PDB file of C-alpha atoms in Angstrom:
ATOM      1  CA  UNK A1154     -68.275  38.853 -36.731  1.00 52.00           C
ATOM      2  CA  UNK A1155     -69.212  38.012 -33.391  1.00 59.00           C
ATOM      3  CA  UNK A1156     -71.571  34.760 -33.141  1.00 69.00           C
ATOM      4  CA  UNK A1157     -74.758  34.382 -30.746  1.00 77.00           C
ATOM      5  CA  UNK A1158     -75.088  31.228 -29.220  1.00 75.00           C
ATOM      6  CA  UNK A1159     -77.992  30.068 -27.103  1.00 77.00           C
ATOM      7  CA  UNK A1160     -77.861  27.586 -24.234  1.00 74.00           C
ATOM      8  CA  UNK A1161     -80.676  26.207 -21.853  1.00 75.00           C
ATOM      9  CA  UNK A1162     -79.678  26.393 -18.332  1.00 75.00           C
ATOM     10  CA  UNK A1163     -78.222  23.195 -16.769  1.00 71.00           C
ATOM     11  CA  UNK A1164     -80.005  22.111 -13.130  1.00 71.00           C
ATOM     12  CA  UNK A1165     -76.958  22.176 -11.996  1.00 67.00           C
ATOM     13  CA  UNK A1166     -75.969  25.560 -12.394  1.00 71.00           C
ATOM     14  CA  UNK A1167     -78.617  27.068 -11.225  1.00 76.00           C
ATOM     15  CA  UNK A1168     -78.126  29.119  -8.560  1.00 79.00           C
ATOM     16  CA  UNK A1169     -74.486  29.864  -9.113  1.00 82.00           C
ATOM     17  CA  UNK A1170     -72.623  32.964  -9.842  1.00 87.00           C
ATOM     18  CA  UNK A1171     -73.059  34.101 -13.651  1.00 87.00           C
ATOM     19  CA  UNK A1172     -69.208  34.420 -14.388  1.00 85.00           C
ATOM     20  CA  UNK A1173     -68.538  30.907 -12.884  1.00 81.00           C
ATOM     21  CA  UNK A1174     -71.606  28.853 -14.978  1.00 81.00           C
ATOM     22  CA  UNK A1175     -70.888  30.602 -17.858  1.00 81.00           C
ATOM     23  CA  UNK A1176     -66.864  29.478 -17.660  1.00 76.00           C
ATOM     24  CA  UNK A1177     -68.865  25.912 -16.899  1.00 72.00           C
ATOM     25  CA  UNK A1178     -71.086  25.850 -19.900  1.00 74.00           C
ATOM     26  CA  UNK A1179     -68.894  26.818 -22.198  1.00 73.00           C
ATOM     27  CA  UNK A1180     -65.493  25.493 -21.352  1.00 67.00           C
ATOM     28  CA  UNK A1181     -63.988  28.877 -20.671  1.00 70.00           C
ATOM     29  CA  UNK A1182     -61.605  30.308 -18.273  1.00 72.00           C
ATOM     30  CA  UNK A1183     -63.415  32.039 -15.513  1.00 73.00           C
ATOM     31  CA  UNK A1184     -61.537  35.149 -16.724  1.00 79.00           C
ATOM     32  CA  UNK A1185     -62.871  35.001 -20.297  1.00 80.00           C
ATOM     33  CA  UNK A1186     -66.685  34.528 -18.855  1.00 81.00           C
ATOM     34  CA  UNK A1187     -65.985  37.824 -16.420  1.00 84.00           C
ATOM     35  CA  UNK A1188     -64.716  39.633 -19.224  1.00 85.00           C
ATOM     36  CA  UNK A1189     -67.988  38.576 -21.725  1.00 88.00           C
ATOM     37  CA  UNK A1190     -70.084  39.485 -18.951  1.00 89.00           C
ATOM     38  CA  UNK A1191     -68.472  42.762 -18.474  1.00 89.00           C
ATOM     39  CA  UNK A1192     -68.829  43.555 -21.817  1.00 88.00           C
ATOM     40  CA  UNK A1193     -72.888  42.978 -22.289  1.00 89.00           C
ATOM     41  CA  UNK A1194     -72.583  40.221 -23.965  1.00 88.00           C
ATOM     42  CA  UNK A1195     -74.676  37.748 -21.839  1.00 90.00           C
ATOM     43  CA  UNK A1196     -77.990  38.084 -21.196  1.00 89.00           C
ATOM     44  CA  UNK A1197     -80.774  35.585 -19.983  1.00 86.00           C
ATOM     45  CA  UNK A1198     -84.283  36.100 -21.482  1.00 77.00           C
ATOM     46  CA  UNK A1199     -83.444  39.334 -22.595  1.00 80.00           C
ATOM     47  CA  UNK A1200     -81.999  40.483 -19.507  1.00 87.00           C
ATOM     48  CA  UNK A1201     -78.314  41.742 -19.550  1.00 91.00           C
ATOM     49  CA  UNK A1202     -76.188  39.803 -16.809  1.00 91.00           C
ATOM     50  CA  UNK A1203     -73.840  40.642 -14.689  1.00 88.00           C
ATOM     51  CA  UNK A1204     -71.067  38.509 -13.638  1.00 82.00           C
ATOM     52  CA  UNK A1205     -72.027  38.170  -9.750  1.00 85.00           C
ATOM     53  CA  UNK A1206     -75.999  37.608 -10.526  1.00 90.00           C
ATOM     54  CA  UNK A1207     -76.974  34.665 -10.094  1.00 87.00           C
ATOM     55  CA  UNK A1208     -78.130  32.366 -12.766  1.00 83.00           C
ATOM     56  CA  UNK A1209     -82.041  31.072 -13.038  1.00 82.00           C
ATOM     57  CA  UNK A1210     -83.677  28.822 -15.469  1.00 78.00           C
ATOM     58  CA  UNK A1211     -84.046  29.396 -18.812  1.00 77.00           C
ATOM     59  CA  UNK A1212     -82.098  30.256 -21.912  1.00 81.00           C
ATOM     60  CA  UNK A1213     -78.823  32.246 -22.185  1.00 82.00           C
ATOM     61  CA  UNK A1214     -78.132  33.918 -25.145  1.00 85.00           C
ATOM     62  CA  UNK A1215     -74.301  34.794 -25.428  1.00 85.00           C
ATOM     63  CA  UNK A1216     -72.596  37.437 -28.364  1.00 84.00           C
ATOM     64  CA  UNK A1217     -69.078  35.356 -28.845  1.00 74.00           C
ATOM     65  CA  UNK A1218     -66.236  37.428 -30.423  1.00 67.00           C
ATOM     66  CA  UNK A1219     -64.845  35.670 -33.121  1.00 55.00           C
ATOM     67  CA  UNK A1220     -62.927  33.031 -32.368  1.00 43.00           C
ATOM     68  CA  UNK A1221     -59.347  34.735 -33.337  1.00 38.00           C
ATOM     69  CA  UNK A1222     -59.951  37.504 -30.691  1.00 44.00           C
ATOM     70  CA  UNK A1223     -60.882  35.215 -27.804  1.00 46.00           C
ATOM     71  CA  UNK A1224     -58.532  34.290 -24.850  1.00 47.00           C
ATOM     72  CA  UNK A1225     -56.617  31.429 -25.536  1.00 52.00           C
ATOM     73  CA  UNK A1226     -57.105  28.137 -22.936  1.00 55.00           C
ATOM     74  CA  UNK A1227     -54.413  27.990 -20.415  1.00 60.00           C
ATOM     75  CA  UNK A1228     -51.150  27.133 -22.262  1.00 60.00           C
ATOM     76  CA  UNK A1229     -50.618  23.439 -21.543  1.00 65.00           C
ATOM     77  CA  UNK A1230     -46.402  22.759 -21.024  1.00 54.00           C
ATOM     78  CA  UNK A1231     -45.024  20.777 -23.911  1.00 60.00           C
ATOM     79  CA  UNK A1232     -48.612  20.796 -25.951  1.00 71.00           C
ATOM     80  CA  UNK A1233     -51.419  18.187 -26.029  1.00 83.00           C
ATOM     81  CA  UNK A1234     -50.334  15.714 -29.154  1.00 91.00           C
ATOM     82  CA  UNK A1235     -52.620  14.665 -31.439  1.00 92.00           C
ATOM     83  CA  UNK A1236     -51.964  10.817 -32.187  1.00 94.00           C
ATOM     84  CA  UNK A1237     -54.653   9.940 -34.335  1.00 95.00           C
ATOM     85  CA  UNK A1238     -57.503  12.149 -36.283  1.00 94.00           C
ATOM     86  CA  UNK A1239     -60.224  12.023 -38.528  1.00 95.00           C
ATOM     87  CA  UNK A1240     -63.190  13.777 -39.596  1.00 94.00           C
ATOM     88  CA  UNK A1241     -65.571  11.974 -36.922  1.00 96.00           C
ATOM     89  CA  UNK A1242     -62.892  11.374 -33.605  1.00 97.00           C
ATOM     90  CA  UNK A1243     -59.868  12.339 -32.398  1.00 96.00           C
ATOM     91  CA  UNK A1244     -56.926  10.835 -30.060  1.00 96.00           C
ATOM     92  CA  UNK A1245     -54.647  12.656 -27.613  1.00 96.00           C
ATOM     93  CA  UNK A1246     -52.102  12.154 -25.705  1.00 95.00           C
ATOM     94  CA  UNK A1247     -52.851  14.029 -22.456  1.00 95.00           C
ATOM     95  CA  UNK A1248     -49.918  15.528 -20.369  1.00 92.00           C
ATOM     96  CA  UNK A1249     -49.946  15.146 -16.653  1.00 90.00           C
ATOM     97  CA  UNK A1250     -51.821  18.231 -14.939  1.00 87.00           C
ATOM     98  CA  UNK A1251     -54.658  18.609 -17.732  1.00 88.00           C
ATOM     99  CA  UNK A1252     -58.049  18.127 -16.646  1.00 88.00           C
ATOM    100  CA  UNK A1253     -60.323  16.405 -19.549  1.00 90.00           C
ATOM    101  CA  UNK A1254     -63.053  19.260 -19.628  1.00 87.00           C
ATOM    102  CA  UNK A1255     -63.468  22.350 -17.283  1.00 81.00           C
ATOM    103  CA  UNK A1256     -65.102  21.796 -13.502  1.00 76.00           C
ATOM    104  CA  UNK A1257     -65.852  23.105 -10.188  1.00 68.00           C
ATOM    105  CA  UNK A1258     -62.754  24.695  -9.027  1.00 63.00           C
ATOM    106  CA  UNK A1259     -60.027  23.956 -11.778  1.00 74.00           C
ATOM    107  CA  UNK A1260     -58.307  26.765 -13.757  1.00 72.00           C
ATOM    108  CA  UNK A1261     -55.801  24.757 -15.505  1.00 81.00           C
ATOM    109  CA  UNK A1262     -55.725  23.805 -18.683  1.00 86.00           C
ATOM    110  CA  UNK A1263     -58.344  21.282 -20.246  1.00 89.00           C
ATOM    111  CA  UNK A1264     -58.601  18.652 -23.239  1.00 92.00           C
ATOM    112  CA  UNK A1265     -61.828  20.304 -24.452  1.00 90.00           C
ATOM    113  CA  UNK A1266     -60.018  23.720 -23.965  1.00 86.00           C
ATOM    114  CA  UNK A1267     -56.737  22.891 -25.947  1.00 88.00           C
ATOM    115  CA  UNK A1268     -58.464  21.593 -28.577  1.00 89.00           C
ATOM    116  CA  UNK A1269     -60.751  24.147 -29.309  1.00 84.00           C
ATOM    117  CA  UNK A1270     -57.588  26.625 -29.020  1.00 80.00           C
ATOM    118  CA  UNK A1271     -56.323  24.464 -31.852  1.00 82.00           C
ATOM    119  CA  UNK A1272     -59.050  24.644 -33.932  1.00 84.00           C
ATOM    120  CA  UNK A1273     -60.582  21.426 -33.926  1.00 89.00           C
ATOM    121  CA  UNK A1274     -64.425  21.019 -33.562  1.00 90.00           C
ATOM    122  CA  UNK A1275     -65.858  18.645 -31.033  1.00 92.00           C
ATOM    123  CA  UNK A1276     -69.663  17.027 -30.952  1.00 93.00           C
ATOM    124  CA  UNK A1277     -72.205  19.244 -29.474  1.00 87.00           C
ATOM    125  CA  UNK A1278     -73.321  16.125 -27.455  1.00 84.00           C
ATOM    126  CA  UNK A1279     -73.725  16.189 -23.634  1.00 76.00           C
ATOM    127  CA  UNK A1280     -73.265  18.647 -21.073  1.00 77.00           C
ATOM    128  CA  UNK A1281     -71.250  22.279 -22.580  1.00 75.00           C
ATOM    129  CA  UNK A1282     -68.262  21.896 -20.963  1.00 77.00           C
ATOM    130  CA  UNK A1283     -67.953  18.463 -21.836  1.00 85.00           C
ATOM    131  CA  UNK A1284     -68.206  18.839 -25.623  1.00 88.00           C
ATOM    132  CA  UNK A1285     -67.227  15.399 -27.313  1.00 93.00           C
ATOM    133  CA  UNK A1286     -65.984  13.569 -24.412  1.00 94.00           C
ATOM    134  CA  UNK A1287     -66.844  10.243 -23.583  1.00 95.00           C
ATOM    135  CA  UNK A1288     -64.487   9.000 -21.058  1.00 94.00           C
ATOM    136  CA  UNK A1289     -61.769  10.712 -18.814  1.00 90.00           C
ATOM    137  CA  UNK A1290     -58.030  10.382 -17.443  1.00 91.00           C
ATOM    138  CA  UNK A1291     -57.429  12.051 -13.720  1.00 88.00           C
ATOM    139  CA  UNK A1292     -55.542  15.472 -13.941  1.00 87.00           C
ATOM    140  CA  UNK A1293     -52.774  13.489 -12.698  1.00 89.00           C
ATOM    141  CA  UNK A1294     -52.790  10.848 -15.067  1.00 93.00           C
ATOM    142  CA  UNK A1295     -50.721  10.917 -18.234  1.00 94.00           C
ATOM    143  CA  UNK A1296     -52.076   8.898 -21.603  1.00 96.00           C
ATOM    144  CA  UNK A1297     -54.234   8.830 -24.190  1.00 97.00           C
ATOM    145  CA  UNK A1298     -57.970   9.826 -24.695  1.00 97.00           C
ATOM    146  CA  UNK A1299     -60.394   9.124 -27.805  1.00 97.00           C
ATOM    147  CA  UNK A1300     -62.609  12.347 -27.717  1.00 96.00           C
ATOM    148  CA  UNK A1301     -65.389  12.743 -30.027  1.00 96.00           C
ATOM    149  CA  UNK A1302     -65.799  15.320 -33.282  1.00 95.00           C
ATOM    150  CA  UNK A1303     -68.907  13.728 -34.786  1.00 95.00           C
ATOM    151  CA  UNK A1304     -72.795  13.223 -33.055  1.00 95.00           C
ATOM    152  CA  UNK A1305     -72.700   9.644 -34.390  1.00 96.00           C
ATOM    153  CA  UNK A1306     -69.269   9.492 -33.081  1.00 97.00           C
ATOM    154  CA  UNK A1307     -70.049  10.544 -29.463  1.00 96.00           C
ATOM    155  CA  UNK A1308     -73.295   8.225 -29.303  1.00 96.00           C
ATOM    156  CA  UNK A1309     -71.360   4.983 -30.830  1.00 97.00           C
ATOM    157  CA  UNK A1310     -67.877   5.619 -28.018  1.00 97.00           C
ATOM    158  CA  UNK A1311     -70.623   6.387 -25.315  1.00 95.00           C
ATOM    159  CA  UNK A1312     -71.937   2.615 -25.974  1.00 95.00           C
ATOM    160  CA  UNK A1313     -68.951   1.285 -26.664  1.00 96.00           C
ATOM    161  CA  UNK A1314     -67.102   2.341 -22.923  1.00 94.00           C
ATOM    162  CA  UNK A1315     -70.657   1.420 -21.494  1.00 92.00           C
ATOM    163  CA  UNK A1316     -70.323  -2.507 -23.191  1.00 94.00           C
ATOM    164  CA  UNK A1317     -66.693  -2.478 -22.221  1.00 92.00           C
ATOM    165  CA  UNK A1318     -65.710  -3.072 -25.729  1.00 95.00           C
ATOM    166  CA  UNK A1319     -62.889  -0.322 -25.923  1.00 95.00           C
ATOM    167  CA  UNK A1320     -59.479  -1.638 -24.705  1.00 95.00           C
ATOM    168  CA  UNK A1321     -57.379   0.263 -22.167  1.00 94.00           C
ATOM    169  CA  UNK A1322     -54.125  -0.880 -21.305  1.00 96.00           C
ATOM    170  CA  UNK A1323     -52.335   1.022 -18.653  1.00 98.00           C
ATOM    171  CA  UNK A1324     -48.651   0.695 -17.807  1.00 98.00           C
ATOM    172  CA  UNK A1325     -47.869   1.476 -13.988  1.00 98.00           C
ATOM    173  CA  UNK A1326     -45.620   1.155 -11.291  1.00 98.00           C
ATOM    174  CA  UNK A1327     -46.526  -0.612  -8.260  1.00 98.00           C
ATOM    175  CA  UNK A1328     -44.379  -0.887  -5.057  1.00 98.00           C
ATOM    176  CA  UNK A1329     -42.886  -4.247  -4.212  1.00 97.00           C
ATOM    177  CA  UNK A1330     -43.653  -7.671  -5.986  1.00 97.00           C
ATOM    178  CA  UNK A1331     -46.996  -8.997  -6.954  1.00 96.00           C
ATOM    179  CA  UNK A1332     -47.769 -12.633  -5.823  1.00 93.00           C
ATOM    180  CA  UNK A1333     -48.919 -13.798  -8.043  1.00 95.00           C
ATOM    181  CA  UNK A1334     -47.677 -12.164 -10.952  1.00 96.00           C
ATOM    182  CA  UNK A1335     -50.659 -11.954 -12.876  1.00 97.00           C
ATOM    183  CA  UNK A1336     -54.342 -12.015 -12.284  1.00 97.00           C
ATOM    184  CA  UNK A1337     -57.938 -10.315 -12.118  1.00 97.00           C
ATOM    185  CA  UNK A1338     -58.639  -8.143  -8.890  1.00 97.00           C
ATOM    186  CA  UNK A1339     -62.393  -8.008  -8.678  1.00 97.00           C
ATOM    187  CA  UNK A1340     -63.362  -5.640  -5.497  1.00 96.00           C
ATOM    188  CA  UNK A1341     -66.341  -2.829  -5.777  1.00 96.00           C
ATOM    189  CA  UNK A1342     -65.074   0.588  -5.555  1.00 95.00           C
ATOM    190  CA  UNK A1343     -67.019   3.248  -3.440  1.00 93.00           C
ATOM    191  CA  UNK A1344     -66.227   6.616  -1.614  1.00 89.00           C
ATOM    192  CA  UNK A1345     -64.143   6.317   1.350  1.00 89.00           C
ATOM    193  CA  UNK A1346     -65.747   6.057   4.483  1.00 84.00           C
ATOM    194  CA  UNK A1347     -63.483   8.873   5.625  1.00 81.00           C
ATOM    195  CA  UNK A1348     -61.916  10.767   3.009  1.00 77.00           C
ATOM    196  CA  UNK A1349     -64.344  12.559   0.604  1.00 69.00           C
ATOM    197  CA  UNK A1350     -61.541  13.063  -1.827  1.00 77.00           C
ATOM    198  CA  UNK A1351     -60.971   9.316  -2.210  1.00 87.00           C
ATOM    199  CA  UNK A1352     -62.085   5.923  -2.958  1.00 92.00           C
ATOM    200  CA  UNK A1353     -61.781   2.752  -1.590  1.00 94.00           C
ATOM    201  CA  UNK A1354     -62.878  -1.015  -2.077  1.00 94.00           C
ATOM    202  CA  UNK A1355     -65.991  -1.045  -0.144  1.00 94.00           C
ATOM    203  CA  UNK A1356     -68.554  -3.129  -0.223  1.00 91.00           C
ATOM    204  CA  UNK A1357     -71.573  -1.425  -1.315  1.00 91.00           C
ATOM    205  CA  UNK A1358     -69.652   0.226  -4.008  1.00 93.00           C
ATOM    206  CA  UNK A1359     -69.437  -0.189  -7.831  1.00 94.00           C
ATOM    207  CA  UNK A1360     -68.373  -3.519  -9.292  1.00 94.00           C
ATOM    208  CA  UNK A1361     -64.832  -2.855 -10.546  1.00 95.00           C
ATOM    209  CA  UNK A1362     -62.605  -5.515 -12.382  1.00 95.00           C
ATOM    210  CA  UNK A1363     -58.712  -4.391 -13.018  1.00 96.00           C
ATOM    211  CA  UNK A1364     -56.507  -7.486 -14.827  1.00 97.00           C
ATOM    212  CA  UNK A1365     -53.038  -7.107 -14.911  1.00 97.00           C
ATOM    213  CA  UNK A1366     -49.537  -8.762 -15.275  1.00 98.00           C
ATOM    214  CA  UNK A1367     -46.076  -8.336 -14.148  1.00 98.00           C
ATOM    215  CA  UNK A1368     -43.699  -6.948 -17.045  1.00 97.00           C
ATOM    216  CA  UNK A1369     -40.341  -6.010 -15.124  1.00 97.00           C
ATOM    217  CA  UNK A1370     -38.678  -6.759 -11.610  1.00 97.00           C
ATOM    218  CA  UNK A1371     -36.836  -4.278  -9.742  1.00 96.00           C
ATOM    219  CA  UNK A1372     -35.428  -4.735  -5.934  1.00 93.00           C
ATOM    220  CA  UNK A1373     -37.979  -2.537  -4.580  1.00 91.00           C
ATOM    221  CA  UNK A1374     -40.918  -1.983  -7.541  1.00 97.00           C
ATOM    222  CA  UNK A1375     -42.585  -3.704 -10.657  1.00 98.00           C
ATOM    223  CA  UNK A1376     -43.669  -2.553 -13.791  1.00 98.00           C
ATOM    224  CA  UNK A1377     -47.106  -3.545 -14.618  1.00 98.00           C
ATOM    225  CA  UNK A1378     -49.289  -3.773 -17.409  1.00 98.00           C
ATOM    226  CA  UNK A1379     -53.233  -3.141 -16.521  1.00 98.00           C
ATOM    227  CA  UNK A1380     -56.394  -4.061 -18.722  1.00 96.00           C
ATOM    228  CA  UNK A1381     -59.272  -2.274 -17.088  1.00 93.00           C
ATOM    229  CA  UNK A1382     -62.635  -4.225 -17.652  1.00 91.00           C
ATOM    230  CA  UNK A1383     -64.490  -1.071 -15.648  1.00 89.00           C
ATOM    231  CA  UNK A1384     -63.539   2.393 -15.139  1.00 86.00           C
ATOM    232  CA  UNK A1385     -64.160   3.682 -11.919  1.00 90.00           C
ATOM    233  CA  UNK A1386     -62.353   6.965 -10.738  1.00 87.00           C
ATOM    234  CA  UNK A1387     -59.293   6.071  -9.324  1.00 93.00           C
ATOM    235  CA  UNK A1388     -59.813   2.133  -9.949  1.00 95.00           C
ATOM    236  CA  UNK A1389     -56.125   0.920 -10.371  1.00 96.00           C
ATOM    237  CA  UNK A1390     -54.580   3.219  -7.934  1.00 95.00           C
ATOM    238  CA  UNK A1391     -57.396   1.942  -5.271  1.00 96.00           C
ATOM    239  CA  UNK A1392     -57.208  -1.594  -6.349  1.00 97.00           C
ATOM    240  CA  UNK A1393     -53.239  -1.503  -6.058  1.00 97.00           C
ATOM    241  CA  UNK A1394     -53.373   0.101  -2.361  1.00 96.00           C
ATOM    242  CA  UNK A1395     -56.112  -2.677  -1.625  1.00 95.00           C
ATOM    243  CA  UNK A1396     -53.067  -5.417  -2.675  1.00 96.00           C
ATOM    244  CA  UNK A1397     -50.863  -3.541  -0.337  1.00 96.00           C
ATOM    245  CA  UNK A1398     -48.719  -2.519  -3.714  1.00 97.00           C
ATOM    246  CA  UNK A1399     -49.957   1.027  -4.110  1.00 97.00           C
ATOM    247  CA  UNK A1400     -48.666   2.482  -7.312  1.00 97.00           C
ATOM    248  CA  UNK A1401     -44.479   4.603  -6.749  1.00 97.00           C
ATOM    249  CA  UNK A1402     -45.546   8.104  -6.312  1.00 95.00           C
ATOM    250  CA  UNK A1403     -49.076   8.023  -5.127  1.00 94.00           C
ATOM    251  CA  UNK A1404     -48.888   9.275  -1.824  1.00 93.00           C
ATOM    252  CA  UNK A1405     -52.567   9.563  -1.169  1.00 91.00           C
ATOM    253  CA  UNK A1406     -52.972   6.088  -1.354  1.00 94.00           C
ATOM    254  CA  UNK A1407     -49.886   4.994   0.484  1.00 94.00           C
ATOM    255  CA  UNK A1408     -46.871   5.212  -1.318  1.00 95.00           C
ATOM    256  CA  UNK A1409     -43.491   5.283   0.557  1.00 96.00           C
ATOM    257  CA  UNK A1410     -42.450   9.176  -0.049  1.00 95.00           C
ATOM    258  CA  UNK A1411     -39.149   8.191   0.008  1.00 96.00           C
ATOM    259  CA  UNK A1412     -39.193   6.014  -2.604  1.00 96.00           C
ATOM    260  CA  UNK A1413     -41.200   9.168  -4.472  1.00 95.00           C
ATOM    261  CA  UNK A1414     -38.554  11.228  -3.654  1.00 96.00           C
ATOM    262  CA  UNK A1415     -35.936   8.926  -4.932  1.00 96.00           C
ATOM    263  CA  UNK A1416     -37.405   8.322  -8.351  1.00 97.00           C
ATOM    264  CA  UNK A1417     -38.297  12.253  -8.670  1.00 95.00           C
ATOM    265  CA  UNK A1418     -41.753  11.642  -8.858  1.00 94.00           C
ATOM    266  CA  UNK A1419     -44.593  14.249  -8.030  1.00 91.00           C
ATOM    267  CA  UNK A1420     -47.392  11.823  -9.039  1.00 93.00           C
ATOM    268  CA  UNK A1421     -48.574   8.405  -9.335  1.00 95.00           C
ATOM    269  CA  UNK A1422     -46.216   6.416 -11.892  1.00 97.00           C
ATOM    270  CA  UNK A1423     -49.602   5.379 -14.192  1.00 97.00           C
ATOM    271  CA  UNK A1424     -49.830   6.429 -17.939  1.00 97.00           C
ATOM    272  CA  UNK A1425     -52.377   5.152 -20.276  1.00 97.00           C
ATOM    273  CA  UNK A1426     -49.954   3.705 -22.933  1.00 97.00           C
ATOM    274  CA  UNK A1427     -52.459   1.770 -25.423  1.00 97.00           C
ATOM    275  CA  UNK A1428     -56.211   2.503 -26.593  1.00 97.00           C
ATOM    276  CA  UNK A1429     -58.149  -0.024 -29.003  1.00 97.00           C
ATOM    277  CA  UNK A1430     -61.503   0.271 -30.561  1.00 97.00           C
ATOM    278  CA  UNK A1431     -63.773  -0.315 -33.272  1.00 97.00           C
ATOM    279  CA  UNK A1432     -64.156   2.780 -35.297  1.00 97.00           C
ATOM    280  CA  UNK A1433     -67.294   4.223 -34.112  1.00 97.00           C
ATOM    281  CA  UNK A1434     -68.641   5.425 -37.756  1.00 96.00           C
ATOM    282  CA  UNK A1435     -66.910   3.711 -40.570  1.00 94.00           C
ATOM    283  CA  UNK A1436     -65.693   0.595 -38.921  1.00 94.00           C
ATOM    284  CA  UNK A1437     -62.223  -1.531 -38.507  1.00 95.00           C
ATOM    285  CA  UNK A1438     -59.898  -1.399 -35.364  1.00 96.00           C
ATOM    286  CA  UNK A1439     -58.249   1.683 -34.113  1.00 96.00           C
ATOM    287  CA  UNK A1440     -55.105   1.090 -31.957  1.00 97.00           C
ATOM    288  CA  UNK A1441     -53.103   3.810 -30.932  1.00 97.00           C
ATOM    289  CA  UNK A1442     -49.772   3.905 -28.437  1.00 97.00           C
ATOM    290  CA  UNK A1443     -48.081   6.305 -26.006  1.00 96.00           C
ATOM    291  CA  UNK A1444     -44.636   7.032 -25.154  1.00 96.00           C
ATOM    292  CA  UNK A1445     -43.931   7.125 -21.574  1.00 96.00           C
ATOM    293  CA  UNK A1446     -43.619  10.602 -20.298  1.00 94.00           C
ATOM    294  CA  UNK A1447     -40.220  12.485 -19.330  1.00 94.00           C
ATOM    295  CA  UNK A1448     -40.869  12.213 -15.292  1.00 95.00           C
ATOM    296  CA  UNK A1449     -42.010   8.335 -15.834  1.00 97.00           C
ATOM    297  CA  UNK A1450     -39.264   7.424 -17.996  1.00 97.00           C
ATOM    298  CA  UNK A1451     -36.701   8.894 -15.570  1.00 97.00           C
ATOM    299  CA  UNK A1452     -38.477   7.261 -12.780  1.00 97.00           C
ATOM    300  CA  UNK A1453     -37.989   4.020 -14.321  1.00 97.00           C
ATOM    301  CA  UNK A1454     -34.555   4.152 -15.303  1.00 97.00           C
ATOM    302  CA  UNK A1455     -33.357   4.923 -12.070  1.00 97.00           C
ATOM    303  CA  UNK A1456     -35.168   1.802 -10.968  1.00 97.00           C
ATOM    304  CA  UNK A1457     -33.568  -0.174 -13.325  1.00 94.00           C
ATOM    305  CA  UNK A1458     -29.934   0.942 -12.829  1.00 90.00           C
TER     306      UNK A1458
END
């Protein structure tokens, strides 16, 4: 039977066209949100919509098919693996090219998305299309992600990423050889004067502490292990440039392309291998690991033969 669900208007989509908010607020394709609107099924204080009108405030009542007829989230290549579950969180393992949650723009595939495919129920907590989740990895970052299935859940990670009490530990390559080999870089991070699309050390921007450490040598790269103490958008890729050892890969911060070419890579060589918490309902540590990804791992062998 189909299912009626009713949503106040965000501020920030007011304005826009129906069929794109309503693939915003509720994390679906832009397709699926035409096709709901074509059918009827939207309406906004008892007013059918249409998918070019244009959204105003107050509440939108949608008639959902059930859940086994709707369109299935973009297919993400290989699957999104589930390292760690329970009945209040869950932990992924997020492929390169997956966006966290749905956004201006993107029509791949999504964290929220895949895991509402698969059946699993995230907190109603924050903004629609960003059911459950309480921190994020770039599209082109591979790793892991706790997202939330529980209210109490969402509210105790929120406070937890805010206090810096969750641990992150990246693993990444960075071009040449840090001197020294370990130590704290601790330069704000802001928009770049220039480029709207990136970030830079600037120095009005957001405090921003990256620690890391030197794991492996090679002639021309090192492998390094990162704890974040912040988590600014694009913080260890911008604090690596800012050393002059921008991560293998990353050519919009820098990287030699022919080194990218060599090692086969299409992104920056950054995965988020290790996530530790307190469990955010019943208590006791949470630790969970990630194997490198095929592209990464192939990258690195040919750096170490």
């Amino acid at each position: 039977m189909p299912e009626t669900k009713y949503l106040p208007v965000p501020d920030a989509v007011v304005g826009e066209r129906a069929d794109a908010a309503l693939s915003r607020m509720l994390g679906l394709s832009r397709t699926k949100a035409a096709e709901l609107l074509a059918d009827g099924a939207v309406s906004i204080d008892g007013r059918v919509l249409g998918k070019s009108d244009r959204l105003s405030d107050g509440i939108v009542a949608v008639d959902l098919p059930d859940a086994r007829e709707s369109v299935p989230e973009p297919e993400i290549p290989g699957g999104l693996a589930i390292r760690y579950e329970d009945a209040d969180i869950v932990v992924v393992d997020k492929p390169v090219g997956v966006a966290a949650h749905p956004s201006p723009g993107w029509t791949g595939p999504t964290v929220v998305g895949a895991l509402a495919s698969a059946g699993v129920t995230l907190a109603d907590a924050g903004p629609a299309e960003r059911k459950g989740i309480v921190h994020r990895l770039d599209v082109g970052t591979s790793g892991l992600m706790v997202v939330a299935k529980s209210i109490p859940a969402y509210t105790a990670l929120k406070a937890a990423f805010k206090e810096r009490t969750v641990e992150k530990v990246y693993h990444a390559v960075a071009q040449g050889h840090l001197d020294p080999t370990a130590g704290t870089i601790d330069a704000p991070i802001g928009r770049h004067p220039s480029s709207d699309w990136k970030f830079a050390v600037t120095q009005d921007g957001k405090p921003s502490i990256t620690h890391y450490e030197v794991i492996e040598m090679f002639p021309a790269a090192s492998l390094v292990e990162i704890h974040l103490e912040t988590g600014r958008t694009h913080q260890i890729r911008v604090h690596m440039a800012a050393m002059r050892h921008p991560l293998a890969g990353d050519l919009t911060y820098g990287a030699d392309p022919t080194l990218a070419q060599r090692l086969g890579l299409s992104r920056q060589w950054l995965h988020a291998h290790e996530l530790a918490f307190e469990h955010p309902v019943r208590g006791g540590q949470v630790r969970v690991t990630s194997d490198y990804p095929d592209d990464l791992a192939s990258a690195l062998a040919i750096l170490r033969s």
